[in-house]
Amino acid sequence: MGPQDDVWVDLYFDHLRIERGLSPRTVSAYASDIALLRKALASRQLGLAELNAGAISAVLVELARGGLGARSQARLLSTLRGLYRHLKEEGLVVTSPLQLVSSPRITRKLPSLLTRDEVLRLLDAPDTKTPRGVRDRAMLQTMYAAGLRVSELVGLSVADADLRGAYVTVMGKGGKRRIIPLGGPACEAIERYLSEGRPRWAKPLERRLFLTSRKTGMTRQAFWKLIKLHAASAGISKALTPHMLRHSFATHLLQGGADLRVVQTMLGHSDISTT
């Protein structure tokens, strides 16, 4: 505790700024973590040189009781590992006290979902006596039937929807293209939109599938407003987001007996743990 700690910390920050080229904001985040640790160690009359696995664990328990969450604890440990890794490379320490310390387990909060009844009410909410209602019904049906991300939905072109083959081709994250089957209701909703809604707004050579009455492509923000409007009219009190339809699609497939790998492919997840 004292000057040696200051030298070590300054050396590490120089490494982050100069050798790794990290931004001032990122370096500041590292500095906050180390400052928090040093303050907790100071109350125990310890410095970085005296740090061991037991002291780290005790400090983490103390910080957790003070309200530090699991993610913040994990970030703090990651910062410390980086510090001692650099000190070891510089020959200033022989081993890292972090070797026997494991990161806290971070649990993922499961997304909110719609029940099947709520989904049906939402899909039925748009007034299909109007062109906008026809479009909204088609968008909701397509998103739920294919489990699309909002960006994928609004990015569809007319050529992406093959209604004869009953499937839609989607460009997902990382430029990965996938083909997803569409059910009858979604195909019928898109077909009706193509004949009764889209022609009113489509400019010559317009490729985008879903358009606004201003003759521009539908945006994520505009669709978010639409889905909230229709959720209210359907009597859904949950804080509905467009992504909830995607979560509900996946959950309902799994509840119906679908294979997890198949759902992973349809959602476009590279990691099955995400699914």
Short mmCIF file of N, CA, C and O in Angstrom, two decimals, residues 1-133:
data_model
loop_
_atom_site.label_atom_id
_atom_site.label_comp_id
_atom_site.label_asym_id
_atom_site.label_seq_id
_atom_site.Cartn_x
_atom_site.Cartn_y
_atom_site.Cartn_z
N MET A 1 0.85 -1.18 0.00
CA MET A 1 0.00 0.00 0.00
C MET A 1 0.89 1.23 0.00
O MET A 1 1.78 1.36 0.83
N GLY A 2 0.69 2.10 -1.00
CA GLY A 2 1.54 3.28 -1.04
C GLY A 2 2.15 3.52 -2.39
O GLY A 2 1.56 3.21 -3.43
N PRO A 3 3.41 4.06 -2.41
CA PRO A 3 4.07 4.46 -3.65
C PRO A 3 4.20 3.34 -4.67
O PRO A 3 4.05 3.56 -5.87
N GLN A 4 4.49 2.12 -4.19
CA GLN A 4 4.65 1.01 -5.13
C GLN A 4 3.36 0.76 -5.90
O GLN A 4 3.39 0.52 -7.11
N ASP A 5 2.25 0.82 -5.20
CA ASP A 5 0.95 0.63 -5.87
C ASP A 5 0.74 1.70 -6.93
O ASP A 5 0.26 1.42 -8.03
N ASP A 6 1.10 2.94 -6.60
CA ASP A 6 0.94 4.04 -7.56
C ASP A 6 1.76 3.79 -8.82
O ASP A 6 1.29 4.03 -9.94
N VAL A 7 3.00 3.32 -8.63
CA VAL A 7 3.88 3.04 -9.77
C VAL A 7 3.28 1.95 -10.64
O VAL A 7 3.24 2.05 -11.87
N TRP A 8 2.80 0.87 -10.00
CA TRP A 8 2.21 -0.23 -10.76
C TRP A 8 0.99 0.22 -11.55
O TRP A 8 0.84 -0.12 -12.72
N VAL A 9 0.13 0.98 -10.91
CA VAL A 9 -1.10 1.43 -11.56
C VAL A 9 -0.77 2.38 -12.71
O VAL A 9 -1.34 2.27 -13.81
N ASP A 10 0.16 3.31 -12.49
CA ASP A 10 0.54 4.25 -13.56
C ASP A 10 1.15 3.50 -14.74
O ASP A 10 0.88 3.83 -15.90
N LEU A 11 1.96 2.49 -14.44
CA LEU A 11 2.58 1.69 -15.50
C LEU A 11 1.50 0.98 -16.32
O LEU A 11 1.57 0.92 -17.56
N TYR A 12 0.52 0.46 -15.63
CA TYR A 12 -0.56 -0.26 -16.32
C TYR A 12 -1.39 0.69 -17.18
O TYR A 12 -1.73 0.38 -18.33
N PHE A 13 -1.70 1.87 -16.67
CA PHE A 13 -2.48 2.83 -17.44
C PHE A 13 -1.71 3.31 -18.67
O PHE A 13 -2.30 3.54 -19.73
N ASP A 14 -0.40 3.49 -18.54
CA ASP A 14 0.41 3.85 -19.71
C ASP A 14 0.34 2.76 -20.76
O ASP A 14 0.25 3.04 -21.97
N HIS A 15 0.35 1.52 -20.31
CA HIS A 15 0.24 0.37 -21.21
C HIS A 15 -1.11 0.39 -21.94
O HIS A 15 -1.18 0.17 -23.16
N LEU A 16 -2.17 0.70 -21.21
CA LEU A 16 -3.51 0.73 -21.81
C LEU A 16 -3.63 1.86 -22.83
O LEU A 16 -4.21 1.67 -23.91
N ARG A 17 -3.09 3.01 -22.48
CA ARG A 17 -3.22 4.18 -23.35
C ARG A 17 -2.31 4.10 -24.57
O ARG A 17 -2.74 4.34 -25.70
N ILE A 18 -1.05 3.76 -24.33
CA ILE A 18 -0.04 3.86 -25.40
C ILE A 18 0.06 2.57 -26.22
O ILE A 18 -0.02 2.60 -27.45
N GLU A 19 0.23 1.44 -25.54
CA GLU A 19 0.45 0.19 -26.26
C GLU A 19 -0.84 -0.40 -26.80
O GLU A 19 -0.88 -0.91 -27.92
N ARG A 20 -1.89 -0.34 -26.01
CA ARG A 20 -3.17 -0.90 -26.47
C ARG A 20 -4.05 0.13 -27.15
O ARG A 20 -5.01 -0.23 -27.82
N GLY A 21 -3.74 1.41 -26.97
CA GLY A 21 -4.48 2.47 -27.66
C GLY A 21 -5.93 2.59 -27.24
O GLY A 21 -6.78 2.98 -28.06
N LEU A 22 -6.22 2.30 -25.98
CA LEU A 22 -7.61 2.39 -25.51
C LEU A 22 -8.02 3.86 -25.35
O LEU A 22 -7.19 4.72 -25.10
N SER A 23 -9.31 4.10 -25.49
CA SER A 23 -9.82 5.46 -25.39
C SER A 23 -9.76 5.95 -23.95
O SER A 23 -9.76 5.14 -23.01
N PRO A 24 -9.74 7.27 -23.76
CA PRO A 24 -9.74 7.82 -22.39
C PRO A 24 -10.93 7.33 -21.57
O PRO A 24 -10.80 7.11 -20.36
N ARG A 25 -12.07 7.17 -22.23
CA ARG A 25 -13.26 6.71 -21.51
C ARG A 25 -13.07 5.29 -20.98
O ARG A 25 -13.45 4.97 -19.85
N THR A 26 -12.46 4.42 -21.81
CA THR A 26 -12.23 3.04 -21.39
C THR A 26 -11.20 2.98 -20.27
O THR A 26 -11.37 2.25 -19.29
N VAL A 27 -10.13 3.75 -20.41
CA VAL A 27 -9.10 3.79 -19.37
C VAL A 27 -9.69 4.31 -18.07
O VAL A 27 -9.37 3.82 -16.98
N SER A 28 -10.61 5.26 -18.18
CA SER A 28 -11.27 5.80 -16.98
C SER A 28 -12.08 4.73 -16.28
O SER A 28 -12.14 4.69 -15.04
N ALA A 29 -12.71 3.84 -17.05
CA ALA A 29 -13.49 2.74 -16.46
C ALA A 29 -12.56 1.79 -15.70
O ALA A 29 -12.88 1.34 -14.59
N TYR A 30 -11.39 1.48 -16.30
CA TYR A 30 -10.40 0.65 -15.61
C TYR A 30 -9.95 1.33 -14.32
O TYR A 30 -9.79 0.68 -13.28
N ALA A 31 -9.71 2.64 -14.40
CA ALA A 31 -9.24 3.39 -13.24
C ALA A 31 -10.26 3.36 -12.12
O ALA A 31 -9.89 3.25 -10.93
N SER A 32 -11.54 3.44 -12.45
CA SER A 32 -12.60 3.41 -11.44
C SER A 32 -12.61 2.07 -10.72
O SER A 32 -12.78 2.01 -9.49
N ASP A 33 -12.41 0.99 -11.48
CA ASP A 33 -12.39 -0.34 -10.88
C ASP A 33 -11.23 -0.48 -9.89
O ASP A 33 -11.40 -0.97 -8.78
N ILE A 34 -10.05 -0.06 -10.33
CA ILE A 34 -8.87 -0.20 -9.47
C ILE A 34 -8.96 0.71 -8.25
O ILE A 34 -8.56 0.34 -7.14
N ALA A 35 -9.52 1.92 -8.44
CA ALA A 35 -9.69 2.83 -7.31
C ALA A 35 -10.65 2.23 -6.28
O ALA A 35 -10.43 2.35 -5.06
N LEU A 36 -11.71 1.58 -6.76
CA LEU A 36 -12.67 0.94 -5.86
C LEU A 36 -11.98 -0.16 -5.06
O LEU A 36 -12.18 -0.28 -3.83
N LEU A 37 -11.17 -0.96 -5.72
CA LEU A 37 -10.46 -2.03 -5.04
C LEU A 37 -9.46 -1.47 -4.02
O LEU A 37 -9.40 -1.94 -2.87
N ARG A 38 -8.68 -0.48 -4.42
CA ARG A 38 -7.67 0.07 -3.52
C ARG A 38 -8.30 0.69 -2.27
O ARG A 38 -7.74 0.62 -1.18
N LYS A 39 -9.46 1.29 -2.45
CA LYS A 39 -10.15 1.87 -1.29
C LYS A 39 -10.58 0.77 -0.32
O LYS A 39 -10.45 0.91 0.90
N ALA A 40 -11.09 -0.34 -0.88
CA ALA A 40 -11.51 -1.46 -0.03
C ALA A 40 -10.31 -2.11 0.64
O ALA A 40 -10.38 -2.53 1.80
N LEU A 41 -9.17 -2.19 -0.07
CA LEU A 41 -7.96 -2.77 0.50
C LEU A 41 -7.37 -1.89 1.59
O LEU A 41 -6.83 -2.38 2.59
N ALA A 42 -7.48 -0.57 1.39
CA ALA A 42 -6.92 0.37 2.37
C ALA A 42 -7.55 0.20 3.74
O ALA A 42 -6.87 0.32 4.78
N SER A 43 -8.82 -0.13 3.77
CA SER A 43 -9.50 -0.33 5.05
C SER A 43 -9.00 -1.58 5.75
O SER A 43 -9.20 -1.75 6.96
N ARG A 44 -8.30 -2.44 5.02
CA ARG A 44 -7.72 -3.66 5.57
C ARG A 44 -6.20 -3.56 5.72
O ARG A 44 -5.53 -4.57 5.96
N GLN A 45 -5.69 -2.34 5.49
CA GLN A 45 -4.26 -2.11 5.58
C GLN A 45 -3.48 -2.99 4.60
O GLN A 45 -2.41 -3.52 4.91
N LEU A 46 -4.03 -3.14 3.41
CA LEU A 46 -3.40 -3.95 2.37
C LEU A 46 -3.17 -3.13 1.12
O LEU A 46 -3.90 -2.17 0.85
N GLY A 47 -2.15 -3.52 0.35
CA GLY A 47 -1.89 -2.91 -0.94
C GLY A 47 -1.91 -3.97 -2.02
O GLY A 47 -2.12 -5.16 -1.75
N LEU A 48 -1.67 -3.58 -3.25
CA LEU A 48 -1.69 -4.52 -4.36
C LEU A 48 -0.62 -5.60 -4.21
O LEU A 48 -0.81 -6.74 -4.63
N ALA A 49 0.52 -5.25 -3.62
CA ALA A 49 1.60 -6.22 -3.45
C ALA A 49 1.24 -7.31 -2.45
O ALA A 49 1.76 -8.43 -2.52
N GLU A 50 0.38 -6.97 -1.48
CA GLU A 50 -0.01 -7.95 -0.45
C GLU A 50 -1.28 -8.71 -0.82
O GLU A 50 -1.77 -9.53 -0.04
N LEU A 51 -1.81 -8.44 -1.98
CA LEU A 51 -3.10 -9.02 -2.36
C LEU A 51 -2.98 -10.53 -2.58
O LEU A 51 -2.04 -11.01 -3.19
N ASN A 52 -3.95 -11.27 -2.05
CA ASN A 52 -4.01 -12.71 -2.28
C ASN A 52 -5.46 -13.12 -2.52
O ASN A 52 -6.37 -12.28 -2.41
N ALA A 53 -5.67 -14.38 -2.86
CA ALA A 53 -7.02 -14.85 -3.22
C ALA A 53 -8.01 -14.63 -2.08
O ALA A 53 -9.16 -14.25 -2.30
N GLY A 54 -7.58 -14.87 -0.85
CA GLY A 54 -8.48 -14.69 0.28
C GLY A 54 -8.91 -13.25 0.45
O GLY A 54 -10.09 -12.97 0.72
N ALA A 55 -7.96 -12.33 0.28
CA ALA A 55 -8.28 -10.91 0.42
C ALA A 55 -9.23 -10.46 -0.68
O ALA A 55 -10.17 -9.69 -0.42
N ILE A 56 -8.98 -10.94 -1.88
CA ILE A 56 -9.86 -10.57 -3.00
C ILE A 56 -11.28 -11.06 -2.74
O ILE A 56 -12.26 -10.33 -2.93
N SER A 57 -11.40 -12.30 -2.31
CA SER A 57 -12.73 -12.87 -2.04
C SER A 57 -13.44 -12.09 -0.94
O SER A 57 -14.64 -11.81 -1.03
N ALA A 58 -12.70 -11.72 0.10
CA ALA A 58 -13.30 -10.97 1.21
C ALA A 58 -13.77 -9.60 0.74
O ALA A 58 -14.86 -9.14 1.12
N VAL A 59 -12.96 -8.96 -0.11
CA VAL A 59 -13.34 -7.65 -0.63
C VAL A 59 -14.58 -7.75 -1.50
O VAL A 59 -15.49 -6.91 -1.44
N LEU A 60 -14.66 -8.79 -2.33
CA LEU A 60 -15.82 -8.98 -3.20
C LEU A 60 -17.09 -9.17 -2.38
O LEU A 60 -18.16 -8.66 -2.73
N VAL A 61 -16.97 -9.95 -1.30
CA VAL A 61 -18.14 -10.16 -0.43
C VAL A 61 -18.58 -8.82 0.18
O VAL A 61 -19.77 -8.50 0.22
N GLU A 62 -17.60 -8.05 0.62
CA GLU A 62 -17.90 -6.75 1.21
C GLU A 62 -18.57 -5.82 0.19
O GLU A 62 -19.56 -5.14 0.51
N LEU A 63 -18.04 -5.80 -1.03
CA LEU A 63 -18.60 -4.93 -2.07
C LEU A 63 -20.00 -5.41 -2.48
O LEU A 63 -20.88 -4.60 -2.77
N ALA A 64 -20.20 -6.72 -2.52
CA ALA A 64 -21.51 -7.27 -2.87
C ALA A 64 -22.55 -6.87 -1.83
O ALA A 64 -23.68 -6.51 -2.16
N ARG A 65 -22.16 -6.92 -0.57
CA ARG A 65 -23.08 -6.50 0.49
C ARG A 65 -23.39 -5.02 0.39
O ARG A 65 -24.45 -4.56 0.81
N GLY A 66 -22.45 -4.26 -0.19
CA GLY A 66 -22.67 -2.84 -0.38
C GLY A 66 -23.47 -2.51 -1.62
O GLY A 66 -23.71 -1.33 -1.91
N GLY A 67 -23.87 -3.55 -2.37
CA GLY A 67 -24.73 -3.34 -3.54
C GLY A 67 -24.05 -3.51 -4.88
O GLY A 67 -24.69 -3.30 -5.93
N LEU A 68 -22.77 -3.92 -4.92
CA LEU A 68 -22.10 -4.12 -6.20
C LEU A 68 -22.62 -5.39 -6.86
O LEU A 68 -22.54 -6.49 -6.29
N GLY A 69 -23.18 -5.26 -8.05
CA GLY A 69 -23.79 -6.38 -8.75
C GLY A 69 -22.77 -7.36 -9.32
O GLY A 69 -21.57 -7.09 -9.38
N ALA A 70 -23.28 -8.51 -9.79
CA ALA A 70 -22.41 -9.57 -10.31
C ALA A 70 -21.64 -9.11 -11.53
O ALA A 70 -20.46 -9.43 -11.70
N ARG A 71 -22.28 -8.34 -12.41
CA ARG A 71 -21.60 -7.87 -13.62
C ARG A 71 -20.46 -6.91 -13.26
O ARG A 71 -19.38 -6.97 -13.85
N SER A 72 -20.70 -6.04 -12.30
CA SER A 72 -19.67 -5.10 -11.88
C SER A 72 -18.52 -5.83 -11.20
O SER A 72 -17.34 -5.49 -11.38
N GLN A 73 -18.85 -6.88 -10.42
CA GLN A 73 -17.80 -7.68 -9.79
C GLN A 73 -16.96 -8.38 -10.86
O GLN A 73 -15.73 -8.43 -10.75
N ALA A 74 -17.61 -8.91 -11.87
CA ALA A 74 -16.90 -9.60 -12.94
C ALA A 74 -15.98 -8.64 -13.70
O ALA A 74 -14.86 -8.98 -14.06
N ARG A 75 -16.47 -7.42 -13.91
CA ARG A 75 -15.65 -6.42 -14.60
C ARG A 75 -14.44 -6.04 -13.76
O ARG A 75 -13.33 -5.87 -14.27
N LEU A 76 -14.66 -5.91 -12.46
CA LEU A 76 -13.57 -5.58 -11.55
C LEU A 76 -12.49 -6.66 -11.60
O LEU A 76 -11.29 -6.36 -11.68
N LEU A 77 -12.91 -7.92 -11.57
CA LEU A 77 -11.95 -9.03 -11.63
C LEU A 77 -11.22 -9.05 -12.96
O LEU A 77 -10.03 -9.34 -13.03
N SER A 78 -11.93 -8.75 -14.03
CA SER A 78 -11.31 -8.70 -15.35
C SER A 78 -10.23 -7.62 -15.40
O SER A 78 -9.15 -7.83 -15.97
N THR A 79 -10.53 -6.47 -14.81
CA THR A 79 -9.55 -5.38 -14.75
C THR A 79 -8.32 -5.80 -13.96
O THR A 79 -7.17 -5.56 -14.37
N LEU A 80 -8.53 -6.47 -12.83
CA LEU A 80 -7.42 -6.92 -12.00
C LEU A 80 -6.57 -7.96 -12.72
O LEU A 80 -5.33 -7.95 -12.63
N ARG A 81 -7.24 -8.86 -13.43
CA ARG A 81 -6.48 -9.88 -14.17
C ARG A 81 -5.58 -9.22 -15.21
O ARG A 81 -4.44 -9.64 -15.41
N GLY A 82 -6.11 -8.20 -15.87
CA GLY A 82 -5.31 -7.48 -16.85
C GLY A 82 -4.12 -6.79 -16.20
O GLY A 82 -3.01 -6.78 -16.75
N LEU A 83 -4.35 -6.20 -15.04
CA LEU A 83 -3.28 -5.51 -14.32
C LEU A 83 -2.15 -6.47 -13.96
O LEU A 83 -0.97 -6.22 -14.26
N TYR A 84 -2.51 -7.60 -13.33
CA TYR A 84 -1.48 -8.53 -12.89
C TYR A 84 -0.83 -9.28 -14.06
O TYR A 84 0.34 -9.68 -13.98
N ARG A 85 -1.58 -9.46 -15.13
CA ARG A 85 -0.98 -10.06 -16.33
C ARG A 85 0.14 -9.17 -16.86
O ARG A 85 1.22 -9.65 -17.24
N HIS A 86 -0.13 -7.85 -16.88
CA HIS A 86 0.88 -6.92 -17.36
C HIS A 86 2.06 -6.84 -16.39
O HIS A 86 3.23 -6.80 -16.82
N LEU A 87 1.79 -6.83 -15.10
CA LEU A 87 2.87 -6.79 -14.11
C LEU A 87 3.76 -8.03 -14.22
O LEU A 87 4.99 -7.95 -14.06
N LYS A 88 3.14 -9.16 -14.51
CA LYS A 88 3.90 -10.40 -14.67
C LYS A 88 4.78 -10.33 -15.92
O LYS A 88 5.94 -10.75 -15.91
N GLU A 89 4.21 -9.79 -17.01
CA GLU A 89 4.99 -9.64 -18.25
C GLU A 89 6.17 -8.71 -18.05
O GLU A 89 7.23 -8.88 -18.68
N GLU A 90 6.02 -7.72 -17.15
CA GLU A 90 7.09 -6.76 -16.88
C GLU A 90 8.06 -7.29 -15.82
O GLU A 90 9.05 -6.61 -15.48
N GLY A 91 7.81 -8.47 -15.29
CA GLY A 91 8.70 -9.05 -14.30
C GLY A 91 8.57 -8.46 -12.92
O GLY A 91 9.46 -8.63 -12.07
N LEU A 92 7.46 -7.79 -12.65
CA LEU A 92 7.27 -7.14 -11.35
C LEU A 92 6.60 -8.06 -10.34
O LEU A 92 6.68 -7.81 -9.13
N VAL A 93 5.88 -9.06 -10.81
CA VAL A 93 5.32 -10.09 -9.93
C VAL A 93 5.59 -11.45 -10.55
O VAL A 93 5.81 -11.56 -11.76
N VAL A 94 5.60 -12.46 -9.70
CA VAL A 94 5.88 -13.82 -10.20
C VAL A 94 4.58 -14.53 -10.58
O VAL A 94 4.49 -15.17 -11.63
N THR A 95 3.57 -14.40 -9.75
CA THR A 95 2.28 -15.02 -10.02
C THR A 95 1.16 -14.02 -9.77
O THR A 95 1.36 -13.00 -9.11
N SER A 96 -0.01 -14.34 -10.28
CA SER A 96 -1.18 -13.48 -10.09
C SER A 96 -2.03 -14.02 -8.95
O SER A 96 -2.30 -15.24 -8.89
N PRO A 97 -2.46 -13.17 -8.05
CA PRO A 97 -3.34 -13.64 -6.95
C PRO A 97 -4.74 -13.99 -7.46
O PRO A 97 -5.58 -14.47 -6.69
N LEU A 98 -5.00 -13.72 -8.73
CA LEU A 98 -6.34 -13.99 -9.28
C LEU A 98 -6.50 -15.42 -9.76
O LEU A 98 -7.59 -15.82 -10.16
N GLN A 99 -5.42 -16.21 -9.73
CA GLN A 99 -5.47 -17.56 -10.29
C GLN A 99 -6.53 -18.43 -9.64
O GLN A 99 -7.15 -19.27 -10.29
N LEU A 100 -6.73 -18.26 -8.35
CA LEU A 100 -7.67 -19.12 -7.62
C LEU A 100 -9.02 -18.45 -7.38
O LEU A 100 -9.85 -18.98 -6.64
N VAL A 101 -9.24 -17.30 -8.02
CA VAL A 101 -10.50 -16.57 -7.84
C VAL A 101 -11.34 -16.71 -9.10
O VAL A 101 -10.88 -16.41 -10.21
N SER A 102 -12.56 -17.19 -8.94
CA SER A 102 -13.46 -17.35 -10.09
C SER A 102 -14.43 -16.18 -10.14
O SER A 102 -14.80 -15.61 -9.10
N SER A 103 -14.85 -15.83 -11.35
CA SER A 103 -15.79 -14.72 -11.52
C SER A 103 -17.17 -15.12 -11.04
O SER A 103 -17.55 -16.30 -11.14
N PRO A 104 -17.94 -14.18 -10.53
CA PRO A 104 -19.32 -14.50 -10.09
C PRO A 104 -20.17 -14.90 -11.28
O PRO A 104 -19.97 -14.41 -12.39
N ARG A 105 -21.07 -15.80 -11.04
CA ARG A 105 -21.94 -16.26 -12.12
C ARG A 105 -22.97 -15.20 -12.43
O ARG A 105 -23.67 -14.71 -11.53
N ILE A 106 -23.05 -14.85 -13.70
CA ILE A 106 -24.01 -13.82 -14.13
C ILE A 106 -25.21 -14.53 -14.75
O ILE A 106 -25.09 -15.23 -15.76
N THR A 107 -26.35 -14.37 -14.14
CA THR A 107 -27.56 -15.01 -14.67
C THR A 107 -28.25 -14.07 -15.64
O THR A 107 -28.33 -12.87 -15.41
N ARG A 108 -28.70 -14.64 -16.72
CA ARG A 108 -29.42 -13.86 -17.71
C ARG A 108 -30.90 -13.78 -17.35
O ARG A 108 -31.52 -14.78 -17.01
N LYS A 109 -31.43 -12.59 -17.42
CA LYS A 109 -32.85 -12.42 -17.16
C LYS A 109 -33.62 -12.89 -18.40
O LYS A 109 -33.34 -12.47 -19.52
N LEU A 110 -34.56 -13.80 -18.17
CA LEU A 110 -35.34 -14.30 -19.29
C LEU A 110 -36.26 -13.21 -19.83
O LEU A 110 -36.80 -12.42 -19.06
N PRO A 111 -36.42 -13.17 -21.15
CA PRO A 111 -37.25 -12.11 -21.73
C PRO A 111 -38.72 -12.30 -21.41
O PRO A 111 -39.19 -13.42 -21.16
N SER A 112 -39.45 -11.19 -21.40
CA SER A 112 -40.90 -11.25 -21.22
C SER A 112 -41.52 -11.84 -22.48
O SER A 112 -41.00 -11.68 -23.59
N LEU A 113 -42.63 -12.49 -22.29
CA LEU A 113 -43.26 -13.19 -23.41
C LEU A 113 -44.75 -12.85 -23.49
O LEU A 113 -45.35 -12.39 -22.52
N LEU A 114 -45.30 -13.11 -24.66
CA LEU A 114 -46.74 -13.04 -24.86
C LEU A 114 -47.31 -14.44 -24.84
O LEU A 114 -46.68 -15.38 -25.34
N THR A 115 -48.48 -14.60 -24.27
CA THR A 115 -49.15 -15.89 -24.34
C THR A 115 -49.68 -16.07 -25.76
O THR A 115 -49.73 -15.13 -26.56
N ARG A 116 -50.09 -17.28 -26.08
CA ARG A 116 -50.65 -17.53 -27.42
C ARG A 116 -51.90 -16.68 -27.65
O ARG A 116 -52.12 -16.17 -28.74
N ASP A 117 -52.71 -16.55 -26.61
CA ASP A 117 -53.93 -15.75 -26.74
C ASP A 117 -53.58 -14.28 -27.00
O ASP A 117 -54.22 -13.62 -27.83
N GLU A 118 -52.57 -13.78 -26.31
CA GLU A 118 -52.16 -12.39 -26.52
C GLU A 118 -51.60 -12.18 -27.93
O GLU A 118 -51.85 -11.14 -28.55
N VAL A 119 -50.87 -13.16 -28.42
CA VAL A 119 -50.34 -13.05 -29.79
C VAL A 119 -51.49 -12.98 -30.79
O VAL A 119 -51.49 -12.15 -31.70
N LEU A 120 -52.49 -13.85 -30.62
CA LEU A 120 -53.62 -13.86 -31.54
C LEU A 120 -54.37 -12.54 -31.51
O LEU A 120 -54.78 -12.02 -32.54
N ARG A 121 -54.53 -11.99 -30.31
CA ARG A 121 -55.21 -10.69 -30.19
C ARG A 121 -54.41 -9.58 -30.85
O ARG A 121 -54.97 -8.69 -31.49
N LEU A 122 -53.09 -9.65 -30.70
CA LEU A 122 -52.24 -8.63 -31.31
C LEU A 122 -52.29 -8.73 -32.84
O LEU A 122 -52.41 -7.71 -33.53
N LEU A 123 -52.21 -9.94 -33.36
CA LEU A 123 -52.23 -10.12 -34.81
C LEU A 123 -53.57 -9.68 -35.41
O LEU A 123 -53.63 -9.26 -36.57
N ASP A 124 -54.61 -9.77 -34.61
CA ASP A 124 -55.94 -9.42 -35.10
C ASP A 124 -56.29 -7.96 -34.86
O ASP A 124 -57.34 -7.48 -35.29
N ALA A 125 -55.40 -7.22 -34.18
CA ALA A 125 -55.70 -5.84 -33.78
C ALA A 125 -55.78 -4.84 -34.94
O ALA A 125 -56.66 -3.97 -34.93
N PRO A 126 -54.90 -4.91 -35.96
CA PRO A 126 -54.96 -3.90 -37.02
C PRO A 126 -56.30 -3.92 -37.77
O PRO A 126 -56.87 -5.00 -38.03
N ASP A 127 -56.79 -2.76 -38.12
CA ASP A 127 -58.04 -2.63 -38.87
C ASP A 127 -57.74 -2.84 -40.35
O ASP A 127 -57.23 -1.96 -41.03
N THR A 128 -58.05 -4.02 -40.85
CA THR A 128 -57.70 -4.36 -42.23
C THR A 128 -58.67 -3.75 -43.26
O THR A 128 -58.62 -4.09 -44.44
N LYS A 129 -59.53 -2.85 -42.80
CA LYS A 129 -60.36 -2.10 -43.76
C LYS A 129 -59.59 -0.93 -44.33
O LYS A 129 -60.07 -0.26 -45.26
N THR A 130 -58.42 -0.67 -43.77
CA THR A 130 -57.58 0.43 -44.25
C THR A 130 -56.27 -0.13 -44.79
O THR A 130 -55.80 -1.19 -44.33
N PRO A 131 -55.62 0.57 -45.73
CA PRO A 131 -54.32 0.10 -46.25
C PRO A 131 -53.27 -0.03 -45.15
O PRO A 131 -52.47 -0.97 -45.17
N ARG A 132 -53.27 0.92 -44.20
CA ARG A 132 -52.30 0.84 -43.12
C ARG A 132 -52.54 -0.40 -42.27
O ARG A 132 -51.59 -1.06 -41.82
N GLY A 133 -53.78 -0.69 -42.01
CA GLY A 133 -54.10 -1.87 -41.22
C GLY A 133 -53.68 -3.14 -41.92
O GLY A 133 -53.19 -4.08 -41.29
#
